[in-house]
Amino acid sequence: MSADHYAVLGVSRDADADDLKRAYRNLARELHPDTNPDPAAEERFKEVALAYEVLSDPERRQRYDRFGDSGPGTGAGGGFDPFGGGGLGDIFDAFFGGASPFGGGTRGPAGPPRGADMEVGVRLQFEEAVFGTTTTVEMRLPVSCDDCSGSGASPGTSATTCPECGGAGQVRRVRQSVLGQMVTASPCGRCGGTGGVIETPCPTCRGEGRVTAERSYQVDVPAGVDDGTTLRLTGKGAAGARGGHAGDLYVHLRVAAHDRFQRDGYDLVEELHLPMTTAALGAHVSYTTLDGVEDLVIPSGTQTGRHFRLRGRGVPHVDGRGRGDLIVQAVVDTPIGLDDEQDALLRQLADRRGDEVAPPDTGFFARIKSAFR
């Protein structure tokens, strides 16, 4: 009975394509005959390659899940060649930079290297994050040299084909192994993988094709972004050497806290303190939202913890589909610092309601306190 392909790769039966590829690449590096001299490793390597070949093909995987190795096209009888291609393309990429070790494929020129990605932080006010804004970021980074248009060659000249790699940007070496002829490829040391050699470098950038300069970019911040959101500006990172594509610029947003509102997803939340009399008798309160002043109706008998929901007064969804709500949480405040008249009125109310209250304080300190009112 053949081994279970999932067990061979060490993954669960619900593993996705990324899980399969990750497990396969790790095992292939460990078991490849060039890195593992153990004779048993070669057989294990073939089992791993077969398992990945079956499970990485959705149709073959479906047949294998239903019928096992007896299903058509699921096992070695389905035409799998452990050294001919298919799933082994991933491991060729891991070991040989994408070139087949059996000489079956070639790569074109590597070309100028891509520039590095850059990062910058931007601080926004709360309202700017809610409603969106346009801000400017300024930074110092490598940019394309204007004098040579990024080529690195002196004006009027150009790069010549690298004699070491013939313009391929890679140097390939052939050797024999237990698996047969092996071809490895690595970046050309003469041209740095670009495939070209500059005989007369640009005096401004010294053949680099880029110089360091100040740049400012407009960043359109969409409505609804939250603290910690990262925006990507494609092609606004560091310029690549000698005409290589620029990297990307990642803008990390930091949003200042609001003095009243707390954000809960796309909802806004605030505690609204109400005097006891307002909560007991009810009122129409002029309530200021981020959109302006609105009439908030406080029903009589409102208790602490009651929520009032203002629909569509929260944070806009980033995808533009509607807005969250503004949730007002009532907090009823007990009056303090009562004068004698207020104290007497509350006692009359308590008496009529039959509420138990403490007797008035008539001691010495109470009289002193009353004298200074």
XYZ file of C-alpha atoms in Angstrom:
373
model
C 0.000 0.000 0.000
C 1.458 3.374 -1.024
C 1.982 6.109 1.527
C -0.673 8.752 1.986
C 0.345 11.843 0.014
C -0.816 14.191 2.769
C 1.225 12.293 5.344
C 4.270 12.340 3.059
C 4.135 16.136 2.928
C 3.130 16.424 6.588
C 0.025 18.521 5.930
C -3.645 18.165 6.788
C -6.220 17.114 4.191
C -7.631 20.646 4.077
C -4.239 22.267 3.366
C -4.383 25.012 0.744
C -1.989 25.557 -2.165
C 0.373 27.732 -0.114
C 0.585 25.127 2.648
C 1.385 22.419 0.085
C 4.074 24.473 -1.619
C 5.677 25.473 1.681
C 5.824 21.875 2.916
C 7.148 20.639 -0.424
C 9.925 23.203 -0.696
C 11.110 22.555 2.869
C 11.201 18.782 2.389
C 12.806 19.014 -1.039
C 15.638 21.142 0.293
C 16.164 18.666 3.122
C 16.054 15.519 0.979
C 17.615 16.617 -2.303
C 20.508 14.247 -3.123
C 22.867 17.172 -3.590
C 22.377 18.214 0.011
C 21.605 14.861 1.644
C 24.029 11.986 0.902
C 21.816 9.405 2.618
C 20.781 6.838 -0.050
C 17.300 6.656 1.462
C 16.870 10.377 0.940
C 16.641 9.951 -2.842
C 13.642 7.599 -2.552
C 12.043 9.867 -0.003
C 12.660 12.812 -2.337
C 10.803 10.993 -5.116
C 7.858 10.279 -2.771
C 7.669 13.940 -1.785
C 7.819 15.028 -5.439
C 5.056 12.573 -6.375
C 2.846 13.688 -3.504
C 3.196 17.328 -4.450
C 2.663 16.550 -8.136
C -0.705 14.963 -7.320
C -1.947 17.359 -4.651
C -0.902 20.566 -6.408
C -3.163 19.705 -9.378
C -6.785 20.435 -8.322
C -8.284 17.759 -10.584
C -5.812 15.049 -9.619
C -6.173 15.994 -5.969
C -9.963 15.640 -6.213
C -9.626 12.205 -7.779
C -7.064 11.197 -5.168
C -9.348 12.323 -2.318
C -12.175 10.190 -3.758
C -10.362 7.116 -5.006
C -6.860 7.161 -3.561
C -3.995 5.898 -5.712
C -6.401 3.627 -7.578
C -8.040 6.613 -9.259
C -7.041 7.516 -12.819
C -4.114 9.911 -13.071
C -3.516 10.160 -9.313
C -0.372 8.138 -8.799
C 2.787 7.259 -10.643
C 0.693 5.331 -13.140
C -0.898 8.599 -14.198
C 2.183 9.579 -16.132
C 4.171 11.288 -13.377
C 7.839 11.786 -14.165
C 9.677 12.647 -10.933
C 12.447 14.345 -12.915
C 10.565 15.772 -15.872
C 8.883 18.946 -14.656
C 5.480 19.769 -13.166
C 5.734 20.358 -9.463
C 9.535 20.242 -9.524
C 9.529 23.704 -11.051
C 9.112 25.099 -7.545
C 12.145 23.318 -6.184
C 14.194 24.274 -9.252
C 13.390 27.851 -8.398
C 14.486 27.303 -4.807
C 17.806 25.643 -5.749
C 18.728 26.996 -9.154
C 17.005 30.396 -9.496
C 14.314 29.064 -11.841
C 16.529 27.122 -14.273
C 15.907 23.389 -14.624
C 18.883 21.377 -13.371
C 18.357 19.000 -16.295
C 18.922 21.647 -18.962
C 15.305 21.804 -20.051
C 14.836 25.545 -19.808
C 16.642 28.859 -19.954
C 16.166 32.231 -18.453
C 16.433 35.538 -20.179
C 18.513 38.422 -18.906
C 17.942 39.173 -15.280
C 17.857 42.883 -16.066
C 18.591 45.795 -13.730
C 17.601 45.098 -10.119
C 14.410 46.549 -8.727
C 14.756 49.405 -6.284
C 14.130 48.964 -2.578
C 10.757 49.568 -0.966
C 10.593 52.614 1.303
C 8.513 53.413 4.380
C 7.263 56.651 5.873
C 4.899 57.532 8.720
C 2.092 60.094 8.525
C 0.095 61.431 11.471
C -3.539 62.343 10.847
C -6.108 64.187 12.882
C -9.140 62.124 13.847
C -11.461 63.938 11.455
C -8.991 63.521 8.573
C -9.036 59.768 9.028
C -12.841 59.715 9.218
C -13.576 61.875 6.191
C -10.391 61.353 4.162
C -7.791 63.891 3.148
C -4.842 64.582 0.888
C -1.490 64.957 2.592
C 2.089 65.422 1.456
C 5.052 63.273 2.432
C 8.615 64.423 1.950
C 11.600 62.121 2.019
C 15.131 61.664 0.776
C 15.637 58.591 -1.413
C 17.423 57.285 -4.535
C 15.853 58.658 -7.736
C 16.660 58.164 -11.409
C 19.597 60.224 -12.639
C 18.357 62.898 -15.038
C 21.693 63.284 -16.860
C 21.823 59.668 -18.062
C 18.081 58.918 -17.844
C 18.855 56.197 -15.323
C 21.068 54.119 -17.624
C 24.284 54.773 -15.702
C 26.164 55.391 -18.957
C 27.678 58.754 -19.803
C 25.437 60.825 -22.136
C 25.977 59.739 -25.719
C 27.127 56.246 -24.728
C 25.359 53.064 -23.693
C 26.047 49.810 -21.911
C 27.629 46.954 -23.883
C 26.777 43.281 -23.648
C 28.541 41.611 -20.752
C 31.277 39.299 -22.155
C 31.072 37.022 -19.118
C 27.384 36.039 -19.382
C 26.615 37.112 -22.931
C 23.896 39.467 -21.735
C 21.986 36.764 -19.853
C 22.772 38.231 -16.455
C 23.498 34.724 -15.181
C 26.379 32.330 -15.210
C 25.418 28.678 -15.621
C 27.606 25.788 -14.520
C 27.146 22.129 -15.454
C 28.181 19.228 -13.268
C 27.386 15.574 -12.850
C 25.473 14.114 -9.904
C 23.626 10.949 -8.990
C 20.599 12.424 -10.717
C 22.471 13.066 -13.929
C 23.571 16.336 -15.400
C 22.918 19.278 -13.081
C 22.924 22.894 -14.197
C 23.127 25.664 -11.631
C 22.660 29.359 -12.363
C 23.811 32.354 -10.352
C 23.932 36.115 -10.999
C 26.874 37.187 -13.108
C 29.573 38.778 -10.995
C 30.879 40.920 -13.860
C 27.656 42.807 -14.616
C 25.814 42.250 -11.337
C 23.028 40.386 -13.110
C 22.105 43.241 -15.446
C 23.515 41.677 -18.591
C 25.374 44.868 -19.566
C 28.706 46.510 -18.803
C 29.181 50.290 -18.692
C 32.520 51.323 -20.162
C 32.001 55.079 -19.669
C 30.018 55.741 -16.460
C 27.870 58.830 -16.073
C 29.894 61.372 -14.062
C 26.821 62.518 -12.136
C 25.741 59.155 -10.747
C 29.091 57.334 -11.267
C 27.426 54.604 -13.302
C 24.752 53.877 -10.696
C 21.917 55.328 -12.758
C 20.449 57.011 -9.700
C 21.216 59.776 -7.233
C 19.870 60.637 -3.808
C 17.454 63.573 -3.735
C 14.487 65.051 -1.909
C 11.056 64.094 -3.204
C 7.535 64.985 -2.109
C 4.453 62.915 -2.925
C 0.755 63.610 -2.595
C -0.981 60.848 -0.647
C -4.732 60.459 -1.081
C -6.044 59.103 2.204
C -9.457 57.460 1.728
C -12.273 58.138 4.179
C -12.597 55.607 6.986
C -8.967 54.589 7.489
C -8.008 53.557 10.993
C -4.887 53.898 13.095
C -2.234 51.471 11.820
C -3.487 51.395 8.229
C -0.737 51.155 5.592
C -1.135 52.610 2.103
C 1.070 51.497 -0.796
C 2.205 53.925 -3.492
C 3.366 51.722 -6.348
C 6.615 52.822 -7.980
C 7.252 55.635 -5.483
C 10.036 53.865 -3.610
C 13.760 53.905 -4.340
C 14.750 53.889 -8.005
C 16.484 50.740 -9.204
C 20.113 50.884 -10.262
C 20.788 51.459 -13.961
C 17.179 51.790 -15.036
C 15.689 49.142 -12.733
C 12.063 49.546 -11.742
C 11.439 51.654 -8.637
C 10.249 49.979 -5.485
C 7.062 50.880 -3.667
C 6.445 53.430 -0.926
C 4.535 52.223 2.123
C 2.801 54.984 4.079
C 1.965 54.007 7.672
C -0.907 56.041 9.117
C -1.117 57.104 12.746
C -4.407 58.677 13.823
C -4.600 61.081 16.764
C -7.164 60.377 19.466
C -10.351 62.487 19.639
C -11.195 64.403 22.784
C -14.770 63.054 22.802
C -15.289 60.083 20.531
C -13.899 56.585 20.701
C -13.835 54.464 17.561
C -15.288 50.939 17.570
C -14.828 49.598 14.060
C -16.899 51.939 11.922
C -18.997 53.128 14.886
C -18.246 56.098 17.117
C -18.979 55.937 20.845
C -19.280 58.716 23.429
C -20.418 58.887 27.041
C -22.868 61.767 27.510
C -23.140 63.007 31.095
C -26.646 64.169 32.010
C -27.801 66.014 35.110
C -30.175 64.009 37.279
C -32.991 66.426 36.540
C -32.518 66.168 32.771
C -32.468 62.374 32.927
C -35.549 62.319 35.175
C -37.667 64.844 33.300
C -36.340 64.436 29.746
C -35.108 67.142 27.374
C -34.084 68.080 23.849
C -30.284 68.414 23.866
C -28.207 70.173 21.209
C -25.661 67.464 20.481
C -22.552 68.115 18.341
C -21.536 65.292 15.993
C -18.676 65.247 13.484
C -21.240 66.378 10.902
C -22.673 69.284 12.917
C -25.208 69.977 15.659
C -28.258 67.732 15.949
C -31.284 67.546 18.250
C -30.914 64.612 20.630
C -34.125 63.635 22.439
C -33.577 62.461 26.023
C -36.725 60.630 27.214
C -37.874 61.136 30.787
C -36.643 58.467 33.143
C -33.374 57.889 31.284
C -30.999 55.683 33.253
C -27.226 55.362 33.153
C -26.216 52.935 30.424
C -29.018 53.743 28.013
C -27.817 53.972 24.410
C -28.946 56.436 21.783
C -27.981 55.446 18.233
C -27.581 58.094 15.557
C -27.675 56.181 12.277
C -25.076 57.036 9.654
C -23.168 59.471 11.865
C -20.177 57.194 12.368
C -17.144 56.443 10.207
C -17.521 55.913 6.436
C -16.638 52.437 5.180
C -13.340 52.423 3.309
C -15.007 50.722 0.348
C -17.493 53.602 0.153
C -20.526 51.511 1.105
C -22.281 53.431 3.849
C -21.233 54.645 7.274
C -21.244 53.357 10.795
C -23.383 54.791 13.611
C -22.770 57.187 16.475
C -23.654 55.548 19.778
C -24.313 57.883 22.712
C -24.121 56.242 26.136
C -26.009 58.084 28.875
C -24.322 58.626 32.236
C -26.589 60.194 34.880
C -24.669 62.437 37.282
C -25.676 62.720 40.934
C -25.701 66.390 42.059
C -23.096 67.431 44.604
C -22.340 70.672 46.458
C -26.018 71.453 47.157
C -26.877 74.685 48.919
C -29.478 74.771 51.673
C -32.358 75.572 49.315
C -31.438 72.806 46.878
C -30.993 70.378 49.739
C -34.438 71.284 51.066
C -36.066 70.845 47.657
C -34.541 67.398 47.215
C -35.697 66.412 50.688
C -39.239 67.495 49.818
C -39.076 65.365 46.698
C -37.750 62.409 48.651
C -40.477 62.849 51.252
C -43.235 62.876 48.634
C -41.769 59.817 46.941
C -41.319 58.005 50.219
C -37.563 57.617 49.659
C -35.303 57.009 52.633
C -32.618 59.665 53.003
C -30.113 60.620 55.689
C -31.163 63.412 58.087
C -29.660 66.842 57.452
C -26.231 67.468 58.974
C -26.674 70.090 61.742
C -23.342 69.673 63.484
C -20.682 72.298 64.127
C -18.791 71.723 60.890
C -21.999 71.868 58.902
C -22.770 75.301 60.413
C -19.234 76.543 59.617
C -19.583 75.253 56.038
C -22.966 76.979 55.683
C -21.501 80.269 56.922
C -18.946 80.380 54.118
C -21.463 79.729 51.347
